[in-house]
Coordinates of C-alpha atoms and ligand atoms in Angstrom, one line a residue:
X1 CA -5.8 -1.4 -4.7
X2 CA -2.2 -2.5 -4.8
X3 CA -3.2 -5.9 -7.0
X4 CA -4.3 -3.6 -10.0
X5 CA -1.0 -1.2 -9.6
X6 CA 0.5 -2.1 -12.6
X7 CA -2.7 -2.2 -15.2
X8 CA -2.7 0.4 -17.8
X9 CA -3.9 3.8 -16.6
X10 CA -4.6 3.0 -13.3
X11 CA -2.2 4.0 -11.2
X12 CA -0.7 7.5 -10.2
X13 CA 2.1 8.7 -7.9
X14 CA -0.7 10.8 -5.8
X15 CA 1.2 14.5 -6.6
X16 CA 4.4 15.4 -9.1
X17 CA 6.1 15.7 -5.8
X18 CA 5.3 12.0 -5.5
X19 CA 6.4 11.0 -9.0
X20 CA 9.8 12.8 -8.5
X21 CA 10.5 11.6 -4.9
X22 CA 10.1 7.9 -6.1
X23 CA 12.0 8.2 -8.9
X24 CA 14.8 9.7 -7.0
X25 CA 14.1 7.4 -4.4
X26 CA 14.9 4.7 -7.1
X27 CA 17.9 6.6 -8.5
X28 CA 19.8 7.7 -4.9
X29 CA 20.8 5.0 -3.2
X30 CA 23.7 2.4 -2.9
X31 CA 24.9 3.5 -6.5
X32 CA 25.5 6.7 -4.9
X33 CA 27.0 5.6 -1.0
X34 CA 28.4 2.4 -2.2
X35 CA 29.4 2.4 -5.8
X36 CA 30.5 5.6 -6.3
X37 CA 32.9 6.0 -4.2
X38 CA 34.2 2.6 -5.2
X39 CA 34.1 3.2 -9.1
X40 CA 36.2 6.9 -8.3
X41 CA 38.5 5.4 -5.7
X42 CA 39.1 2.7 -8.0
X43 CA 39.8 4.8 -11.5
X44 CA 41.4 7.7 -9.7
X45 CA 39.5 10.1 -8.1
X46 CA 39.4 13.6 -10.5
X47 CA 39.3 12.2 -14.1
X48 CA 36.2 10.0 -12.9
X49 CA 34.5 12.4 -11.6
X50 CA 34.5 14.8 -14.0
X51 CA 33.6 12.2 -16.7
X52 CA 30.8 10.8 -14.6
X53 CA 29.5 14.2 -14.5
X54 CA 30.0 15.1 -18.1
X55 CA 28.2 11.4 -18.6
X56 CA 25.5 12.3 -16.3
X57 CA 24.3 16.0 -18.2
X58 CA 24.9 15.1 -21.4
X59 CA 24.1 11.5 -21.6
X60 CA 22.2 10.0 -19.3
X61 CA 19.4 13.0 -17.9
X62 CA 18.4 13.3 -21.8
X63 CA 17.9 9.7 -21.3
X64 CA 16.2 9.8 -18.3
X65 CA 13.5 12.3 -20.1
X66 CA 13.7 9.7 -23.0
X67 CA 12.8 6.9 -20.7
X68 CA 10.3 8.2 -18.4
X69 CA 8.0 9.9 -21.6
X70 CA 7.9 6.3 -23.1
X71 CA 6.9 5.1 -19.9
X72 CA 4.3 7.9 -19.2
X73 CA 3.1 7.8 -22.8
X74 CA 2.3 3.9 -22.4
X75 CA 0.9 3.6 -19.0
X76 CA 2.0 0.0 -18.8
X77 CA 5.0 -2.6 -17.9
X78 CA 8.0 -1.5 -19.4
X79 CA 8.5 -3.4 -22.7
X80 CA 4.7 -3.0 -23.6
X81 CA 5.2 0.6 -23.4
X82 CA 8.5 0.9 -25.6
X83 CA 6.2 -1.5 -28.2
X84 CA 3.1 0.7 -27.5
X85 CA 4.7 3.8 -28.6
X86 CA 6.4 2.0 -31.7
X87 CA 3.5 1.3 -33.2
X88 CA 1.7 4.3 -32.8
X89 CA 4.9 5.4 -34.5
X90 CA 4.5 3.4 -37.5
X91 CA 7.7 1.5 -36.5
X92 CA 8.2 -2.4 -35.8
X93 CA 7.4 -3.5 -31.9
X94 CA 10.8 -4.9 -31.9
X95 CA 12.2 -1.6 -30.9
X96 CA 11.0 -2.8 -27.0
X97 CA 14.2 -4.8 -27.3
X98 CA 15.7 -1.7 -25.5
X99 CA 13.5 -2.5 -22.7
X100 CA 14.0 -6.9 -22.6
X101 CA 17.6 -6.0 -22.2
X102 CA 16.7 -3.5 -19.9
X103 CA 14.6 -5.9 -18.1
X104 CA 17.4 -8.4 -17.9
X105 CA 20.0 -5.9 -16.5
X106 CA 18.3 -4.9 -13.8
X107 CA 17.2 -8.2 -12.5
X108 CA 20.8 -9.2 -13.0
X109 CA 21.8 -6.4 -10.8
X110 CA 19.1 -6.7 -8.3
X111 CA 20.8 -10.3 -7.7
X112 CA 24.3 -8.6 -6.4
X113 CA 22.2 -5.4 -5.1
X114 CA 20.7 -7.4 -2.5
X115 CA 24.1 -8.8 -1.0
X116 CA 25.6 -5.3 -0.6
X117 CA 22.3 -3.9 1.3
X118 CA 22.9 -7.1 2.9
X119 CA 26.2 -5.5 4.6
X120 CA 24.1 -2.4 5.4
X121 CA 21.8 -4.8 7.1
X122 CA 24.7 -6.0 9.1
X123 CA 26.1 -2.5 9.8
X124 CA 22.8 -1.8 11.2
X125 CA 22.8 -4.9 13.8
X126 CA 26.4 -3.9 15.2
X127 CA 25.4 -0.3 15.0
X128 CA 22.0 -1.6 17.1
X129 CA 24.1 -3.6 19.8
X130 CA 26.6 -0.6 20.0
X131 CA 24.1 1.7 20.9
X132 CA 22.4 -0.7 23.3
X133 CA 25.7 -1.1 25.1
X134 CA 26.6 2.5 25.4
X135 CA 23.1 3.5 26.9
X136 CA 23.6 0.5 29.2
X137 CA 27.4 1.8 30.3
X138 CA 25.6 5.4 30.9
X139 CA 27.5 6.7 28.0
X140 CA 24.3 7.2 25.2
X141 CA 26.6 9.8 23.4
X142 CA 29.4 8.3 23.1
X143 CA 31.4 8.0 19.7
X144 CA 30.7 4.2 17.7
X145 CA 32.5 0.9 18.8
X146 CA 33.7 3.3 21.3
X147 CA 35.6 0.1 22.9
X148 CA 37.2 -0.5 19.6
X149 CA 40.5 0.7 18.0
X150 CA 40.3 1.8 14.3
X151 CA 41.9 -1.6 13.0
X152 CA 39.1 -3.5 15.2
X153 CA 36.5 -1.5 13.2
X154 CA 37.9 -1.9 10.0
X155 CA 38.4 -5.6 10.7
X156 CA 34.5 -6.1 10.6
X157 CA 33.9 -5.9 6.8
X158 CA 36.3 -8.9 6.1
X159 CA 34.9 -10.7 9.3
X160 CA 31.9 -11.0 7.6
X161 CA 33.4 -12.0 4.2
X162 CA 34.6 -15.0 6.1
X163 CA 31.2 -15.7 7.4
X164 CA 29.3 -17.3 4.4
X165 CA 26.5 -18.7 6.2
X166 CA 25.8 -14.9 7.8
X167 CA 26.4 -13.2 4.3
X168 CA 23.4 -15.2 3.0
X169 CA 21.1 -14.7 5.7
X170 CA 21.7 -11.2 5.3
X171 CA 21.2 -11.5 1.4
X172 CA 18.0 -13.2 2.5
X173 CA 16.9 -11.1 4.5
X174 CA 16.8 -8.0 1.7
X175 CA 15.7 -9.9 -1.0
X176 CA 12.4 -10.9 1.0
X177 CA 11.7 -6.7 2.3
X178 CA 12.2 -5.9 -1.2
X179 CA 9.6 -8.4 -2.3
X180 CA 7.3 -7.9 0.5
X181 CA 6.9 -4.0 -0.1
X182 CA 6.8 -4.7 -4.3
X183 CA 4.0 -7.6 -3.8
X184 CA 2.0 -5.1 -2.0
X185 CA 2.1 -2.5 -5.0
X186 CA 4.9 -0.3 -5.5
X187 CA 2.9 3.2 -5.2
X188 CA 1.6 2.1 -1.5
X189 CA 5.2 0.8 -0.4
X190 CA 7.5 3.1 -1.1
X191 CA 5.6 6.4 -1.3
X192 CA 6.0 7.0 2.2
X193 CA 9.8 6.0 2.3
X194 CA 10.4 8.1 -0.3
X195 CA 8.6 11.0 0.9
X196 CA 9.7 11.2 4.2
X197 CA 13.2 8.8 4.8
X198 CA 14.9 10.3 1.9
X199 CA 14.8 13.6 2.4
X200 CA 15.6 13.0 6.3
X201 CA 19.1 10.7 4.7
X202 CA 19.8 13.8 2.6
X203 CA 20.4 16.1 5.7
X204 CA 21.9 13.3 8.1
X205 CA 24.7 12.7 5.1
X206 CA 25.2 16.6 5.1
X207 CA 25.6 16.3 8.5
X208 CA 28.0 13.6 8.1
X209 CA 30.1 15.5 5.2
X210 CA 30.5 18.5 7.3
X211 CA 31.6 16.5 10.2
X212 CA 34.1 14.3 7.4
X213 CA 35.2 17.7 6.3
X214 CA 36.3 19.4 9.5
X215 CA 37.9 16.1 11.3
X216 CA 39.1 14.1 8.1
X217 CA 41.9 15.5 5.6
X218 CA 39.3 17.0 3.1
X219 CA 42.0 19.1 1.4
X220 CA 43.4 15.8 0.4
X221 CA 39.5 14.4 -0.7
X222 CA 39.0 17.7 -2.6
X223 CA 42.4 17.2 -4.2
X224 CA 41.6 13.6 -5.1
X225 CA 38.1 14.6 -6.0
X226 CA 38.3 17.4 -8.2
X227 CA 41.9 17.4 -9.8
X228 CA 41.5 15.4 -13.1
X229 CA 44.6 13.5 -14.0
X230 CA 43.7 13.9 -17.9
X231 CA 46.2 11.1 -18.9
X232 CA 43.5 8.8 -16.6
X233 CA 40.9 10.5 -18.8
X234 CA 41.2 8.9 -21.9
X235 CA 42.1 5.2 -20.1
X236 CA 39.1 3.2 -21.5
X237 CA 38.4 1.7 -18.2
X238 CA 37.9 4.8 -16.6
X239 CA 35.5 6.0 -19.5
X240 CA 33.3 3.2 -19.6
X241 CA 33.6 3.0 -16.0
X242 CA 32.0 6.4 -15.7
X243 CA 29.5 5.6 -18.2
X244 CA 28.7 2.8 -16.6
X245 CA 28.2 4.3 -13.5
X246 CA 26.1 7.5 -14.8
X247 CA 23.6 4.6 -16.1
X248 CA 23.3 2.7 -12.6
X249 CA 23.1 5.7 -10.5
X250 CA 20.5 7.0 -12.4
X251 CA 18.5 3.3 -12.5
X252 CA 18.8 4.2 -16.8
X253 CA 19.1 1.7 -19.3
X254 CA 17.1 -1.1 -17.3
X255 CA 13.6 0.8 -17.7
X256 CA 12.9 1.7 -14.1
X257 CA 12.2 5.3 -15.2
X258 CA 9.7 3.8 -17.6
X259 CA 8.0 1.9 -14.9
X260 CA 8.0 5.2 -12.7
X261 CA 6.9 7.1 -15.3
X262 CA 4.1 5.2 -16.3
X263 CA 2.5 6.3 -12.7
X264 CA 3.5 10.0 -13.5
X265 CA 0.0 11.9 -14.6
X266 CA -0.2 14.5 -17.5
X267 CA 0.8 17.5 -16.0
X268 CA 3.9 16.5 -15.0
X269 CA 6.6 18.4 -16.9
X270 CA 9.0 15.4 -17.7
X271 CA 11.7 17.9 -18.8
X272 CA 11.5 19.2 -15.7
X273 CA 11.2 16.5 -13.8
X274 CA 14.0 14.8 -15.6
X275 CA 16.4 17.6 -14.5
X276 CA 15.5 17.2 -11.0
X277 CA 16.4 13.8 -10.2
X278 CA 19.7 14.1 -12.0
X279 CA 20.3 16.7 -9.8
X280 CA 19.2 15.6 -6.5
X281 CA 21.2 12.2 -7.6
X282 CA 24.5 13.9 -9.0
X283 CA 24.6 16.0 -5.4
X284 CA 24.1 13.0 -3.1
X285 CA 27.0 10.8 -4.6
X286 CA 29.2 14.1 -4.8
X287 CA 28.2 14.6 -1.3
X288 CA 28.7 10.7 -0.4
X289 CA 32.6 11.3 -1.8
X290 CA 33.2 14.1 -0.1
X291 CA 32.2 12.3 3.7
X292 CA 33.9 8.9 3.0
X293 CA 37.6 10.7 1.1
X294 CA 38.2 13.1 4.0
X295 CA 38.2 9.6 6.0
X296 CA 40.1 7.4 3.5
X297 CA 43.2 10.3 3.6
X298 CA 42.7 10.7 7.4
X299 CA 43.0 7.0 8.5
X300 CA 45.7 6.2 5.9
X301 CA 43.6 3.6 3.7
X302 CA 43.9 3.3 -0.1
X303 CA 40.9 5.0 -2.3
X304 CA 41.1 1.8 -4.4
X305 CA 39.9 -0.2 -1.7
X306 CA 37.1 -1.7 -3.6
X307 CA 33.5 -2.2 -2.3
X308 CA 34.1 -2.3 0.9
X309 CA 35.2 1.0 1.3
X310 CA 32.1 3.2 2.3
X311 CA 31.5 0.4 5.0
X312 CA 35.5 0.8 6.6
X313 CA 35.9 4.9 6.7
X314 CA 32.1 5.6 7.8
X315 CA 32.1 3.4 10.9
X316 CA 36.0 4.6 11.3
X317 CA 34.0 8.6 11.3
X318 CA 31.4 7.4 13.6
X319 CA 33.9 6.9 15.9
X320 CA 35.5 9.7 16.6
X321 CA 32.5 11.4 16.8
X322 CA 30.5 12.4 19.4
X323 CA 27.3 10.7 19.5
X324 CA 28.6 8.9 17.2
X325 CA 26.9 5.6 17.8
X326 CA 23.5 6.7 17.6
X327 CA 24.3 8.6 14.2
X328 CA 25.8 5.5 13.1
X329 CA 23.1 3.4 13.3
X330 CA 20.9 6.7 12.3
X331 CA 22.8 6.7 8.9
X332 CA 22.2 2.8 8.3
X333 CA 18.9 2.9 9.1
X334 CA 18.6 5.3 6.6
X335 CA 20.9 3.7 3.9
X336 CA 18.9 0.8 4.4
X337 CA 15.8 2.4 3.1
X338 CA 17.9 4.1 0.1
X339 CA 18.8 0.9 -0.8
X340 CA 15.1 -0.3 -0.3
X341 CA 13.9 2.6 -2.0
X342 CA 16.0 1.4 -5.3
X343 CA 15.9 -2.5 -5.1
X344 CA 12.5 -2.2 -4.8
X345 CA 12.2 0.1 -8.6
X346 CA 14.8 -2.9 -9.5
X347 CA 12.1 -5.6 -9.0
X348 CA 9.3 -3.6 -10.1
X349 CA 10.5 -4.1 -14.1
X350 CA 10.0 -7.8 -13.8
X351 CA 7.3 -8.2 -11.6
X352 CA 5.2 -5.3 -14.1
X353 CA 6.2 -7.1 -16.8
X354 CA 5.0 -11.3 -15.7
X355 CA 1.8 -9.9 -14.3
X356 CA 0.7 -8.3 -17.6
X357 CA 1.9 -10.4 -19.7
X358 CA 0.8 -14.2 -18.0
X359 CA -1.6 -12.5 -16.0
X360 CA 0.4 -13.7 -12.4
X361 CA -0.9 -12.0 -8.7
X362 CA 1.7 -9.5 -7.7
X363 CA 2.2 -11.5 -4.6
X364 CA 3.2 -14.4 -7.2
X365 CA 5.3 -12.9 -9.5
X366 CA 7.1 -11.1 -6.7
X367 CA 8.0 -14.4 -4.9
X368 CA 8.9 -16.2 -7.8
X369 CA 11.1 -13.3 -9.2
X370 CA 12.2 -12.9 -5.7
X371 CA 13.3 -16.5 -5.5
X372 CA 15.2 -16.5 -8.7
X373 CA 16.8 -13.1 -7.7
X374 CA 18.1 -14.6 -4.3
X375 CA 19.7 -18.1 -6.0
X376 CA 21.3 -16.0 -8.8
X377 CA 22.8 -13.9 -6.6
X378 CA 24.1 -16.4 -4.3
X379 CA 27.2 -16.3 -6.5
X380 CA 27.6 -12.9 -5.5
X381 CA 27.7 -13.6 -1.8
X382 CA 29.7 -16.4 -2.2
X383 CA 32.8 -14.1 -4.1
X384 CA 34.1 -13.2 -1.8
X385 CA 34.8 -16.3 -0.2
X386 CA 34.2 -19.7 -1.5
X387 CA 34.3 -18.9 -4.8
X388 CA 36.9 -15.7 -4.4
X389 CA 39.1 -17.8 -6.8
X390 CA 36.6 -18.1 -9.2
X391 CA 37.5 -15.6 -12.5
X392 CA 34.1 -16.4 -14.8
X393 CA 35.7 -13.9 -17.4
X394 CA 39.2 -14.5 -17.5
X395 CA 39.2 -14.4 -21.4
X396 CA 37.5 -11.1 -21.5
X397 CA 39.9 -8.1 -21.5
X398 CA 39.4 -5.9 -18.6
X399 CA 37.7 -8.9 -16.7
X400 CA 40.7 -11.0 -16.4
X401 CA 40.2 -10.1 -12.3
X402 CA 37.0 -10.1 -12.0
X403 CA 35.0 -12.3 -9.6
X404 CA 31.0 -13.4 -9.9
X405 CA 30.3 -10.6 -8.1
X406 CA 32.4 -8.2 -10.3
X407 CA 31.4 -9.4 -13.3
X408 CA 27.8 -9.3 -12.9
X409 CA 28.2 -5.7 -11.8
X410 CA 30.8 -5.0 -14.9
X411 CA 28.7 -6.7 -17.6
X412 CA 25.9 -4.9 -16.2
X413 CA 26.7 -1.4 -15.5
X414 CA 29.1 -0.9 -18.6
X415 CA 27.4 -3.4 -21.6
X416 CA 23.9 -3.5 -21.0
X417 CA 22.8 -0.3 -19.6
X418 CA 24.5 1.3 -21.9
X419 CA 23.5 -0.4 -24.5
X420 CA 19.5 -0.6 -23.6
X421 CA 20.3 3.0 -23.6
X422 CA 21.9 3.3 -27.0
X423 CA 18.4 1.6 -28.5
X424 CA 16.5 3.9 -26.5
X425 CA 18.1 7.1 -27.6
X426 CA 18.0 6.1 -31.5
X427 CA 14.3 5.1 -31.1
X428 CA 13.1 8.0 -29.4
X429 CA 15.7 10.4 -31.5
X430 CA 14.9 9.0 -35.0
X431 CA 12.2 6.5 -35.1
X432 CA 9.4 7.6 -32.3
X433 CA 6.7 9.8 -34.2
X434 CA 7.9 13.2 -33.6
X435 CA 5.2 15.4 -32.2
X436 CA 4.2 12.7 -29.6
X437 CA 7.6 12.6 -28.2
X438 CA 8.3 16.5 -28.2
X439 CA 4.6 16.5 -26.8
X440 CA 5.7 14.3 -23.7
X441 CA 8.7 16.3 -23.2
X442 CA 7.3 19.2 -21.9
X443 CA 10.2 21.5 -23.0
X444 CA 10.0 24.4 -25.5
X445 CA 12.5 26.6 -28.0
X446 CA 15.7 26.4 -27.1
X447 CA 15.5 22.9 -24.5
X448 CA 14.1 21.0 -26.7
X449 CA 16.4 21.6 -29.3
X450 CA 19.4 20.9 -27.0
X451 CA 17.4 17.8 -25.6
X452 CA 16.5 16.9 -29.6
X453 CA 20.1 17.3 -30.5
X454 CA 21.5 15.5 -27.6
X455 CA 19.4 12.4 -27.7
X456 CA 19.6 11.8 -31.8
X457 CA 23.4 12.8 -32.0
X458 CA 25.3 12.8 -29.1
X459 CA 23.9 9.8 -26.9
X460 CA 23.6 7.5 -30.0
X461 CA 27.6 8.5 -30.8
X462 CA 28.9 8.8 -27.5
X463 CA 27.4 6.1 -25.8
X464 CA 28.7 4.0 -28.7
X465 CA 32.2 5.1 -28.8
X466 CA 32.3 4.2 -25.2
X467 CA 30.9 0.7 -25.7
X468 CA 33.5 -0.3 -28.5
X469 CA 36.5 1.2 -26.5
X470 CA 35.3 -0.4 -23.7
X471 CA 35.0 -3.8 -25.4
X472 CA 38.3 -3.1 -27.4
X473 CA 40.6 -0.9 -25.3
X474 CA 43.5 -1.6 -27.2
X475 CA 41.7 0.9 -30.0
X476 CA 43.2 3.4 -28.0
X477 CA 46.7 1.6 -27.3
Ligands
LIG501 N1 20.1 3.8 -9.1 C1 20.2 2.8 -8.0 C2 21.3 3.2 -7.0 O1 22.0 4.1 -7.3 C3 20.3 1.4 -8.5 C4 19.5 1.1 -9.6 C5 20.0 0.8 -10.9 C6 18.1 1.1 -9.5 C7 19.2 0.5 -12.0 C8 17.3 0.9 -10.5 C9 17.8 0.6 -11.8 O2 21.4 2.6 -6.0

């Protein structure tokens, strides 16, 4: 069954429920832990926020309908889909550009993905050991590393920067679960995961948040959170930034919503749908913020820590808390298959793509992908320390900083998203034959008129507004 997954008509998520699980099992995951709070702590806190959200309605969920109707409508890899519906259209093929882009940003971000679940792979060997240790001293609820001082735990991320060799394996290690569970057919791996794992993370984080809120300074995260400093606002960084962000956290612009809709069956209301997993995926990284702020205030670090701050304040929250080494390596565990969940819609675009087109096994393609994915992204692993000197875009403006690592994620998440999602708005806005498209939406009267006005007027200007002050921020001085 899993070797014909990907051939056209074949395969179906086996309920909506399915179809809208997966697909927010592809969109929640470390976009929302990880980057998020990364991206906001780095840009300011408020102004991000609220611009990622603005981003999020009224960009990127009328692309995620846009993306997942092409996908339903074609029933096959991604960029034979976007070409499928183009010429039923009248229009040239070459509109599937949207999805080669597409297909190239999210291999290119599968590459770094894989080292960062690598650190939750990590996490969730120390967190392992920890809870060995206190069951062994007769102490099975007590709070994580409860041995430790704070500095001890916080000393672990760049303990493992310094350890190359261990990054790698770690890197490794990811790359070959996400290939495993893709080679054996996408609907049959991660159904279950997604069904049962994610729900189960959504009401562990809760449970973390509330526990963030009452111990940590959550005035101060609120504060930070949700008081825009408008002069930030209009800082291209911070716009593109949120862009950016919107795109990854909903896994837009790289077609994985076309490859997940093309297993969604015709009843499904897309419109619907499509609301849904912006939803579910908006609330999680809010959600995410608000358990790793309270923390950042509480134990005096700096929001703009960078990417390693999820994994300094939760492990600092686990512990203090009571049981707190058990939910520590509970809420790894479970980031670990959020992460799986994602990497694995990250590697489907590829893999769909070489076995339809040179006729490849799954198994093959996977391997081979998975292969490519792991080299590339050695770079990644390697930024931040042999090559933490390294500054591939020094003559780029606003990547004069940036390592491998950034830079892959930068020229990702704020160029080709973004732009993959440009082409995909003006082809589904203006050049996709009408009545098909508003046929696959499932909305009615006054939706699909909002949905129709924002995906011909407002996606195709904003998006590219954002993309030539991002590439030329000293258009706004
Ligand atoms: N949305 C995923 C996350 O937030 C990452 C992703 C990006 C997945 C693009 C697929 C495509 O972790």
């Amino acid at each position: 069954m899993a070797g014909n997954i990907s051939a056209p008509g074949q395969a179906r998520w086996s309920s909506k429920a399915a179809f809208v699980l997966a697909a927010t099992g592809s969109a929640v995951g470390l976009g929302n832990l990880w980057r998020f709070p990364t991206e906001a702590g780095s840009n300011g806190g408020g102004a991000f926020v609220l611009l990622y959200i603005l981003c999020v309605v009224l960009i990127a969920m009328p692309l995620l309908l846009a993306e997942s109707l092409i996908g339903r409508h074609g029933q096959r890899s991604t960029i034979a889909s976007a070409a499928y519906l183009a010429r039923q259209s009248g229009a040239s093929p070459a509109w599937s550009v949207l999805a080669v882009v597409g297909l190239i940003a999210n291999t290119a971000i599968l590459t770094f993905y894989c080292v960062v679940a690598g650190w939750v792979v990590y996490f969730i060997g120390t967190s392992a050991a920890d809870v060995v240790s206190a069951v062994s001293a007769g102490t099975p609820m007590a709070g994580a590393y409860a041995g430790d001082s704070v500095e001890t735990i916080q000393q672990l991320m760049p303990d493992l920067f310094a350890n190359p060799v261990l990054l790698i394996g770690l890197q490794l290690a990811f790359v070959a679960v996400t290939v495993w569970i893709v080679a054996r057919g996408v609907k049959g791996g991660i159904e279950a995961a997604a069904t049962w794992l994610m729900p189960a993370f959504f009401f562990l984080l809760i449970g973390i948040t509330v526990y963030a809120a009452i111990t940590g300074d959550f005035a101060a995260a609120l504060t930070y959170l949700f008081t825009p400093d408008f002069s930030r606002a209009l800082q291209p960084g911070v716009l593109s930034s949120a862009l950016g962000q919107a795109f990854f956290s909903l896994s837009l612009g790289g077609g994985a919503m076309i490859a997940y809709g093309a297993y969604a069956s015709r009843d499904t209301n897309l419109g619907q749908t499509s609301g849904m997993i912006a939803f579910a995926d908006t609330s999680v990284a809010i959600i995410a913020g608000l358990a790793i702020f309270p923390i950042v205030f509480s134990v005096g670090m700096e929001p703009n820590a960078g990417p390693t701050l999820m994994f300094q304040t939760l492990p600092a929250a686990f512990h203090s808390m009571p049981g707190g080494a058990i939910v520590g390596l509970l809420f790894f565990v479970l980031a670990f298959f959020a992460a799986l969940t994602s990497s694995v819609s990250l590697l489907e675009i590829s893999v769909g793509w070489v076995t339809e087109k040179f006729g490849a096994s799954r198994v093959k393609a996977s391997i081979g992908i998975g292969v490519l994915v792991f080299l590339v992204g050695l770079v990644s692993a390697l930024s931040f320390n042999v090559l933490a000197d390294q500054r591939p875009l020094a003559f780029v403006q606003g990547f004069e900083t940036a390592t491998w690592f950034d830079a892959i994620d930068g020229v990702t998440g704020r160029l080709l998203l973004p732009l993959s999602g440009l082409v995909t708005a003006i082809f589904i806005g203006w050049v996709a034959d009408r009545k098909l498209v508003d046929a696959e939406t499932g909305l009615k009267g006054g939706g699909l008129a909002a949905w129709r006005f924002l995906i011909r007027f407002l996606c195709p200007l904003a998006v590219t507004a954002i993309l030539i002050i991002g590439l030329f921020p000293q258009l706004l001085g």
